[in-house]
Amino acid sequence: MIGAPVFIDRIGKAYGTQTAVGGVTLDIAAGEFLSILGPSGSGKTTLLTMIAGFESPSAGRIVIGGRDVTAVSPDRRNIGMVFQRYALFPHLTVAENIAFPLKMRGVRKDLRADRVGRALDLVQLPQYAKRYPHELSGGQQQRVAVARAIVFEPPVLLMDEPLGALDKKLRESMQIEIKQLQRRLGATVVYVTHDQEEALTMSDRIAVMAKGQLAQLGTPANLYCNPQSAFVADFIGKMNFLTGEFLGETADSRTIRLGDDVVIDTPGAAHGFEGSAKAGDRVRLALRPERLGLTARGAGGKNALPGRIETSVFAGAFDLHLVRADFGSGEIIQVQIPADGNRTAFAMGTLVDVIAERDGLRLFAVAEA
Ligand SMILES: Nc1ncnc2c1ncn2[C@@H]1O[C@H](COP(=O)(O)OP(=O)(O)O)[C@@H](O)[C@H]1O
Ligand SMILES: [Mg+2]
């Protein structure tokens, strides 16, 4: 199987006066794993449903493998689908469920058995062919749904929160399985999720959606390290935000003040919000918890944020310290310190400096939230 490129060209969908998707353009390469990530109601399912052909767009067009399919019915788009609402047929066995798309396509019975067998091997359920869906666990049912979606070797696979109903451990192993399967098949995958960790681990690129619009498109590392808006910075990974006052900038540096007298130096305009701020503007400073350090008060040097320990908790791979800022409105700053076996214990109330690694800081305008 070879994947097909998918071109979504200024696609929009309105329900009455409400815009579910507003003019989204995405150029997805053949064989790419692209996730559509966003909060509930951001238009992910609507977008995927339009690619599948179950909903017709109010504007724009969809091109798959060079063919404009905007007006083509779903069964003629040659797309594999794993949708929540597209469940297994309860009265058919696992093998019959998987054979269904082949039957629809007029594949001969003797060839069908062979392909069903291979699909079952791929999702690692070879011994379950004769069972009925209700005799399987949730995870096994999802794997059958994946087998049914890939059995006719579609060049494009669409998945809408396929792992949403599974517990964490099973979800993580299924994430790896789906990713390996996709690599083996070479299919183009468009994968919808509201789970940012899932999107980060599985995707070649992620399209972040907010209110029916594309908020940012990029590789997982790109979105994580260089979010272009406070929304994306907040949605992907953990983030502290502190509000301050813009003091000024040079080509590679922007300086802000928090509270009355805490001056922080951040990287220049290439990082964080585009456009400009002028002295006196309110700005939001974004700090990743894992890019912060802790020292005794007064030992922090440059870019030190004075605070006091509110709580410290052991979180396995790291210690999580909640530090109450001793400036501004006294917000809580989360600090993650990797656990290395030599825990630095901080008693509650200890006066500390949070050290903000300059390269890990990003600035955003206050208006956009
Ligand atoms: N059939 C429909 N009729 C009216 N509004 C809809 C319909 N489907 C979705 N919407 C609205 O469109 C928006 C996006 O929905 P959806 O695509 O399901 O978001 P997501 O999958 O990101 O949670 C929501 O505000 C939702 O209420
Ligand atoms: Mg949805």
Short mmCIF file of C-alpha atoms and ligand atoms in Angstrom, two decimals:
data_model
loop_
_atom_site.label_atom_id
_atom_site.label_comp_id
_atom_site.label_asym_id
_atom_site.label_seq_id
_atom_site.Cartn_x
_atom_site.Cartn_y
_atom_site.Cartn_z
CA MET A 1 0.00 0.00 0.00
CA ILE A 2 1.22 3.47 -0.84
CA GLY A 3 -0.26 6.50 0.89
CA ALA A 4 -1.98 9.27 -1.06
CA PRO A 5 -1.52 12.99 -0.39
CA VAL A 6 -4.55 14.77 1.03
CA PHE A 7 -5.09 18.43 0.23
CA ILE A 8 -7.69 20.30 2.25
CA ASP A 9 -8.27 23.56 0.48
CA ARG A 10 -9.94 26.39 2.47
CA ILE A 11 -12.56 24.00 3.84
CA GLY A 12 -15.41 25.49 5.81
CA LYS A 13 -18.59 24.19 7.40
CA ALA A 14 -21.41 26.21 8.85
CA TYR A 15 -24.45 24.87 10.66
CA GLY A 16 -27.00 27.64 10.32
CA THR A 17 -25.28 30.73 11.68
CA GLN A 18 -22.66 28.73 13.58
CA THR A 19 -19.26 28.14 11.99
CA ALA A 20 -17.95 24.66 12.94
CA VAL A 21 -14.92 24.89 10.63
CA GLY A 22 -13.83 28.18 9.13
CA GLY A 23 -11.56 28.06 6.10
CA VAL A 24 -8.93 25.47 7.03
CA THR A 25 -6.11 24.62 4.60
CA LEU A 26 -3.89 21.58 5.15
CA ASP A 27 -1.45 19.99 2.73
CA ILE A 28 -0.85 16.45 3.99
CA ALA A 29 1.96 14.46 2.36
CA ALA A 30 1.64 10.87 1.15
CA GLY A 31 2.48 8.54 4.04
CA GLU A 32 2.36 11.31 6.64
CA PHE A 33 0.87 10.86 10.11
CA LEU A 34 -0.98 14.10 10.79
CA SER A 35 -2.93 14.70 13.99
CA ILE A 36 -5.73 17.19 14.38
CA LEU A 37 -5.55 18.31 17.99
CA GLY A 38 -7.87 20.64 19.84
CA PRO A 39 -10.31 20.98 22.70
CA SER A 40 -13.84 19.64 22.54
CA GLY A 41 -15.97 21.59 20.06
CA SER A 42 -13.02 22.97 18.07
CA GLY A 43 -14.21 21.36 14.83
CA LYS A 44 -12.00 18.25 14.63
CA THR A 45 -14.75 15.73 13.94
CA THR A 46 -16.47 18.05 11.49
CA LEU A 47 -13.22 18.41 9.55
CA LEU A 48 -12.56 14.65 9.50
CA THR A 49 -16.16 13.89 8.55
CA MET A 50 -15.80 16.19 5.54
CA ILE A 51 -12.61 14.37 4.45
CA ALA A 52 -14.53 11.10 4.78
CA GLY A 53 -17.42 12.54 2.77
CA PHE A 54 -20.19 12.12 5.36
CA GLU A 55 -20.66 15.88 5.54
CA SER A 56 -20.41 18.19 2.55
CA PRO A 57 -18.41 21.36 3.08
CA SER A 58 -20.04 24.77 2.87
CA ALA A 59 -16.86 26.07 1.23
CA GLY A 60 -13.59 24.80 -0.20
CA ARG A 61 -12.54 21.48 -1.70
CA ILE A 62 -10.84 18.21 -0.79
CA VAL A 63 -8.28 16.60 -3.09
CA ILE A 64 -7.07 13.06 -2.43
CA GLY A 65 -4.30 11.57 -4.53
CA GLY A 66 -4.67 14.42 -7.01
CA ARG A 67 -8.40 13.80 -7.49
CA ASP A 68 -10.97 16.38 -6.39
CA VAL A 69 -13.35 14.31 -4.24
CA THR A 70 -15.44 17.15 -2.82
CA ALA A 71 -18.57 15.86 -4.56
CA VAL A 72 -17.66 12.15 -4.39
CA SER A 73 -19.65 9.86 -2.05
CA PRO A 74 -17.83 8.31 0.97
CA ASP A 75 -17.77 4.75 -0.44
CA ARG A 76 -15.99 6.00 -3.56
CA ARG A 77 -13.21 7.83 -1.77
CA ASN A 78 -11.29 4.64 -0.89
CA ILE A 79 -10.66 5.73 2.69
CA GLY A 80 -10.30 3.52 5.76
CA MET A 81 -12.08 4.81 8.83
CA VAL A 82 -12.05 4.24 12.56
CA PHE A 83 -14.76 6.49 13.95
CA GLN A 84 -16.40 6.26 17.33
CA ARG A 85 -19.83 6.21 15.73
CA TYR A 86 -18.74 3.70 13.11
CA ALA A 87 -18.78 0.74 15.51
CA LEU A 88 -18.45 -2.98 14.78
CA PHE A 89 -21.52 -4.84 13.59
CA PRO A 90 -22.65 -6.72 16.73
CA HIS A 91 -24.29 -9.61 14.87
CA LEU A 92 -21.22 -10.38 12.75
CA THR A 93 -18.13 -12.28 13.91
CA VAL A 94 -14.75 -10.60 13.99
CA ALA A 95 -13.82 -12.21 10.65
CA GLU A 96 -17.13 -11.18 9.08
CA ASN A 97 -16.73 -7.62 10.35
CA ILE A 98 -13.28 -7.37 8.81
CA ALA A 99 -14.42 -9.01 5.58
CA PHE A 100 -17.28 -6.52 5.20
CA PRO A 101 -15.41 -3.80 3.26
CA LEU A 102 -13.99 -6.49 0.94
CA LYS A 103 -17.46 -7.89 0.29
CA MET A 104 -18.70 -4.37 -0.48
CA ARG A 105 -15.91 -4.07 -3.03
CA GLY A 106 -16.76 -7.39 -4.65
CA VAL A 107 -13.59 -9.23 -3.60
CA ARG A 108 -13.91 -13.02 -4.19
CA LYS A 109 -14.63 -15.16 -1.13
CA ASP A 110 -11.41 -17.24 -1.24
CA LEU A 111 -9.31 -14.04 -1.48
CA ARG A 112 -11.29 -12.45 1.34
CA ALA A 113 -10.34 -15.13 3.88
CA ASP A 114 -6.70 -14.65 3.10
CA ARG A 115 -6.80 -10.88 3.53
CA VAL A 116 -8.88 -11.08 6.72
CA GLY A 117 -6.24 -13.45 8.11
CA ARG A 118 -3.46 -11.02 7.31
CA ALA A 119 -5.33 -8.07 8.80
CA LEU A 120 -5.93 -10.05 12.00
CA ASP A 121 -2.22 -10.87 12.17
CA LEU A 122 -1.38 -7.18 11.78
CA VAL A 123 -3.49 -6.18 14.78
CA GLN A 124 -2.27 -9.25 16.67
CA LEU A 125 -5.60 -11.00 17.07
CA PRO A 126 -5.20 -14.11 14.85
CA GLN A 127 -7.08 -16.43 17.24
CA TYR A 128 -10.19 -14.24 17.56
CA ALA A 129 -11.72 -14.63 14.10
CA LYS A 130 -14.83 -16.52 15.22
CA ARG A 131 -15.70 -14.41 18.24
CA TYR A 132 -18.44 -11.82 18.36
CA PRO A 133 -17.71 -8.19 19.34
CA HIS A 134 -19.35 -8.56 22.79
CA GLU A 135 -16.89 -11.38 23.55
CA LEU A 136 -13.95 -8.99 23.21
CA SER A 137 -12.48 -6.35 25.51
CA GLY A 138 -12.71 -2.68 24.51
CA GLY A 139 -9.12 -2.68 23.31
CA GLN A 140 -9.63 -5.80 21.23
CA GLN A 141 -12.75 -4.31 19.65
CA GLN A 142 -10.77 -1.21 18.70
CA ARG A 143 -8.10 -3.41 17.11
CA VAL A 144 -10.79 -5.18 15.08
CA ALA A 145 -12.06 -1.76 13.99
CA VAL A 146 -8.52 -0.91 12.88
CA ALA A 147 -8.25 -4.25 11.02
CA ARG A 148 -11.55 -3.54 9.24
CA ALA A 149 -10.27 -0.09 8.25
CA ILE A 150 -7.01 -1.37 6.77
CA VAL A 151 -8.11 -4.68 5.20
CA PHE A 152 -8.80 -3.16 1.78
CA GLU A 153 -5.44 -1.37 1.91
CA PRO A 154 -6.72 2.18 1.62
CA PRO A 155 -4.13 4.84 0.83
CA VAL A 156 -5.74 7.10 3.45
CA LEU A 157 -6.82 6.22 6.99
CA LEU A 158 -8.99 8.51 9.10
CA MET A 159 -9.25 7.97 12.84
CA ASP A 160 -11.43 9.96 15.22
CA GLU A 161 -10.33 9.51 18.85
CA PRO A 162 -10.02 5.75 18.31
CA LEU A 163 -8.46 5.17 21.72
CA GLY A 164 -10.63 7.57 23.71
CA ALA A 165 -12.52 4.86 25.59
CA LEU A 166 -9.47 2.84 26.65
CA ASP A 167 -7.54 3.02 29.91
CA LYS A 168 -4.13 4.68 29.98
CA LYS A 169 -1.90 1.60 29.73
CA LEU A 170 -3.83 0.05 26.87
CA ARG A 171 -4.06 3.40 25.12
CA GLU A 172 -0.29 3.80 25.21
CA SER A 173 0.39 0.35 23.80
CA MET A 174 -2.26 0.87 21.09
CA GLN A 175 -0.63 4.20 20.18
CA ILE A 176 2.61 2.37 19.46
CA GLU A 177 0.80 -0.40 17.57
CA ILE A 178 -1.11 2.03 15.35
CA LYS A 179 2.06 3.98 14.64
CA GLN A 180 4.00 0.81 13.70
CA LEU A 181 1.13 -0.40 11.57
CA GLN A 182 1.02 2.91 9.72
CA ARG A 183 4.77 2.73 9.02
CA ARG A 184 4.45 -0.81 7.70
CA LEU A 185 1.49 0.06 5.48
CA GLY A 186 2.78 3.43 4.30
CA ALA A 187 -0.74 4.87 4.55
CA THR A 188 -1.48 8.55 5.05
CA VAL A 189 -3.16 8.92 8.44
CA VAL A 190 -5.28 11.80 9.66
CA TYR A 191 -5.77 11.22 13.36
CA VAL A 192 -8.12 13.24 15.56
CA THR A 193 -7.44 13.55 19.27
CA HIS A 194 -7.95 16.00 22.14
CA ASP A 195 -5.03 14.38 23.99
CA GLN A 196 -1.88 16.43 23.46
CA GLU A 197 0.45 13.69 24.72
CA GLU A 198 -1.03 11.27 22.22
CA ALA A 199 -0.57 13.78 19.40
CA LEU A 200 3.03 14.51 20.45
CA THR A 201 4.09 10.86 20.52
CA MET A 202 2.37 9.67 17.34
CA SER A 203 2.52 12.46 14.79
CA ASP A 204 4.82 13.66 12.05
CA ARG A 205 2.94 16.95 12.25
CA ILE A 206 0.12 18.30 14.38
CA ALA A 207 -2.60 20.71 13.30
CA VAL A 208 -3.86 22.50 16.40
CA MET A 209 -7.48 23.65 16.08
CA ALA A 210 -9.22 26.35 18.09
CA LYS A 211 -12.81 27.45 17.47
CA GLY A 212 -12.92 25.98 13.98
CA GLN A 213 -9.66 27.59 12.91
CA LEU A 214 -6.16 26.26 12.45
CA ALA A 215 -4.24 27.74 15.39
CA GLN A 216 -0.84 26.34 14.39
CA LEU A 217 0.61 23.59 12.22
CA GLY A 218 4.01 22.04 12.92
CA THR A 219 6.09 19.12 14.08
CA PRO A 220 5.61 18.08 17.72
CA ALA A 221 8.96 19.61 18.69
CA ASN A 222 8.19 22.80 16.83
CA LEU A 223 4.82 23.26 18.55
CA TYR A 224 6.26 22.43 21.94
CA CYS A 225 9.29 24.71 21.71
CA ASN A 226 7.91 27.51 19.58
CA PRO A 227 4.19 27.96 20.15
CA GLN A 228 2.96 31.00 18.23
CA SER A 229 0.15 31.83 20.62
CA ALA A 230 -0.61 31.56 24.31
CA PHE A 231 -3.40 29.14 23.38
CA VAL A 232 -1.00 26.66 21.77
CA ALA A 233 1.58 27.19 24.52
CA ASP A 234 -1.04 26.37 27.11
CA PHE A 235 -2.64 23.47 25.24
CA ILE A 236 0.58 21.56 24.48
CA GLY A 237 2.51 20.40 27.53
CA LYS A 238 2.40 22.06 30.93
CA MET A 239 2.98 25.79 31.11
CA ASN A 240 3.20 28.51 33.76
CA PHE A 241 2.00 31.97 32.78
CA LEU A 242 2.95 35.19 34.58
CA THR A 243 1.75 38.62 33.56
CA GLY A 244 4.20 41.49 33.46
CA GLU A 245 5.15 44.75 31.81
CA PHE A 246 7.15 45.05 28.61
CA LEU A 247 10.29 47.14 29.14
CA GLY A 248 12.03 47.04 25.77
CA GLU A 249 13.82 44.93 23.21
CA THR A 250 16.94 44.50 21.13
CA ALA A 251 17.38 42.23 18.10
CA ASP A 252 17.70 39.06 20.18
CA SER A 253 16.29 40.02 23.55
CA ARG A 254 13.05 41.22 25.11
CA THR A 255 12.99 42.44 28.67
CA ILE A 256 10.00 42.47 30.96
CA ARG A 257 9.26 43.32 34.57
CA LEU A 258 7.16 41.21 36.90
CA GLY A 259 5.68 42.88 39.94
CA ASP A 260 7.66 45.94 41.04
CA ASP A 261 11.23 44.90 40.54
CA VAL A 262 11.77 41.43 39.06
CA VAL A 263 13.40 41.97 35.67
CA ILE A 264 13.46 39.03 33.27
CA ASP A 265 15.36 38.73 30.02
CA THR A 266 13.78 36.56 27.30
CA PRO A 267 14.79 35.53 23.78
CA GLY A 268 13.97 37.90 20.93
CA ALA A 269 11.09 38.24 18.52
CA ALA A 270 11.73 34.90 16.79
CA HIS A 271 10.28 33.20 19.86
CA GLY A 272 6.76 33.75 21.04
CA PHE A 273 4.29 36.19 19.63
CA GLU A 274 4.82 37.86 16.33
CA GLY A 275 4.30 41.56 15.99
CA SER A 276 5.55 44.09 18.42
CA ALA A 277 5.06 45.32 21.94
CA LYS A 278 5.97 48.75 23.19
CA ALA A 279 7.29 49.76 26.57
CA GLY A 280 4.55 49.68 29.16
CA ASP A 281 2.41 47.02 27.41
CA ARG A 282 1.13 44.14 29.50
CA VAL A 283 2.59 40.83 28.32
CA ARG A 284 2.38 37.16 29.34
CA LEU A 285 5.53 35.27 30.14
CA ALA A 286 5.30 31.50 29.52
CA LEU A 287 7.61 29.20 31.48
CA ARG A 288 7.82 25.42 31.08
CA PRO A 289 7.99 23.73 34.51
CA GLU A 290 10.83 21.45 33.38
CA ARG A 291 12.97 24.39 32.28
CA LEU A 292 13.00 25.97 35.70
CA GLY A 293 15.50 25.41 38.52
CA LEU A 294 15.45 26.10 42.24
CA THR A 295 18.08 27.53 44.60
CA ALA A 296 18.16 29.11 48.01
CA ARG A 297 16.95 32.73 48.00
CA GLY A 298 19.60 35.12 46.77
CA ALA A 299 21.64 32.49 44.92
CA GLY A 300 19.62 32.61 41.71
CA GLY A 301 21.64 35.23 39.83
CA LYS A 302 20.08 36.60 36.62
CA ASN A 303 16.50 35.71 35.71
CA ALA A 304 15.69 34.69 39.28
CA LEU A 305 12.09 34.74 40.47
CA PRO A 306 11.81 35.05 44.24
CA GLY A 307 9.22 32.83 45.88
CA ARG A 308 8.52 30.46 48.72
CA ILE A 309 7.83 26.75 48.68
CA GLU A 310 4.17 25.98 49.08
CA THR A 311 4.34 22.21 48.50
CA SER A 312 6.81 19.71 47.14
CA VAL A 313 5.59 16.38 45.86
CA PHE A 314 7.37 13.30 44.58
CA ALA A 315 6.05 12.51 41.09
CA GLY A 316 8.22 9.56 40.05
CA ALA A 317 10.50 10.82 37.28
CA PHE A 318 10.60 14.30 38.80
CA ASP A 319 9.85 16.30 41.91
CA LEU A 320 7.11 18.86 41.52
CA HIS A 321 7.50 22.04 43.56
CA LEU A 322 4.72 24.58 43.83
CA VAL A 323 6.31 27.94 44.50
CA ARG A 324 4.28 30.99 45.54
CA ALA A 325 5.73 34.08 43.82
CA ASP A 326 6.97 36.79 46.15
CA PHE A 327 6.08 39.48 43.61
CA GLY A 328 3.09 40.63 41.60
CA SER A 329 -0.14 38.98 42.68
CA GLY A 330 1.65 35.99 44.21
CA GLU A 331 0.82 33.37 41.64
CA ILE A 332 1.84 29.72 41.91
CA ILE A 333 4.78 28.64 39.74
CA GLN A 334 5.17 24.94 39.01
CA VAL A 335 8.77 23.75 38.96
CA GLN A 336 9.77 20.23 37.85
CA ILE A 337 13.16 18.97 38.91
CA PRO A 338 14.29 15.61 37.47
CA ALA A 339 14.60 12.96 40.19
CA ASP A 340 18.20 11.80 40.34
CA GLY A 341 18.12 9.89 43.60
CA ASN A 342 19.46 12.89 45.51
CA ARG A 343 16.28 14.73 46.32
CA THR A 344 16.66 18.24 47.53
CA ALA A 345 14.04 18.55 50.18
CA PHE A 346 12.52 21.97 50.64
CA ALA A 347 10.45 22.52 53.71
CA MET A 348 7.20 24.41 53.30
CA GLY A 349 7.79 28.14 53.46
CA THR A 350 11.47 27.95 52.41
CA LEU A 351 12.53 31.12 50.62
CA VAL A 352 13.83 30.23 47.16
CA ASP A 353 14.73 31.63 43.78
CA VAL A 354 13.15 30.01 40.75
CA ILE A 355 15.81 30.15 38.04
CA ALA A 356 14.29 30.73 34.62
CA GLU A 357 16.45 29.37 31.81
CA ARG A 358 16.37 32.20 29.29
CA ASP A 359 16.07 30.06 26.15
CA GLY A 360 13.05 28.29 27.58
CA LEU A 361 11.04 31.49 28.05
CA ARG A 362 8.39 32.76 25.64
CA LEU A 363 6.41 35.98 25.57
CA PHE A 364 2.85 36.49 24.39
CA ALA A 365 0.55 39.43 24.05
CA VAL A 366 -2.05 39.65 26.78
CA ALA A 367 -5.05 40.16 24.51
CA GLU A 368 -4.96 36.73 22.92
CA ALA A 369 -5.96 34.01 25.34
N1 LIG B 1 -24.66 18.36 13.01
C1 LIG B 1 -24.39 19.49 13.67
N2 LIG B 1 -25.32 20.47 13.79
C2 LIG B 1 -25.05 21.61 14.44
N3 LIG B 1 -23.87 21.90 15.02
C3 LIG B 1 -22.91 20.97 14.94
C4 LIG B 1 -23.10 19.72 14.27
N4 LIG B 1 -21.95 19.01 14.36
C5 LIG B 1 -21.09 19.78 15.05
N5 LIG B 1 -21.65 20.95 15.40
C6 LIG B 1 -20.99 22.05 16.14
O1 LIG B 1 -19.77 22.36 15.50
C7 LIG B 1 -18.73 22.59 16.44
C8 LIG B 1 -17.57 21.64 16.21
O2 LIG B 1 -17.98 20.33 16.55
P1 LIG B 1 -17.05 19.07 16.37
O3 LIG B 1 -16.49 19.05 15.00
O4 LIG B 1 -17.81 17.86 16.79
O5 LIG B 1 -15.88 19.37 17.42
P2 LIG B 1 -14.79 18.38 18.06
O6 LIG B 1 -14.78 17.11 17.31
O7 LIG B 1 -13.52 19.15 17.98
O8 LIG B 1 -15.21 18.20 19.50
C9 LIG B 1 -19.37 22.45 17.81
O9 LIG B 1 -19.69 23.71 18.29
C10 LIG B 1 -20.60 21.62 17.54
O10 LIG B 1 -21.60 21.89 18.49
MG MG B 2 -15.07 15.07 17.99
#
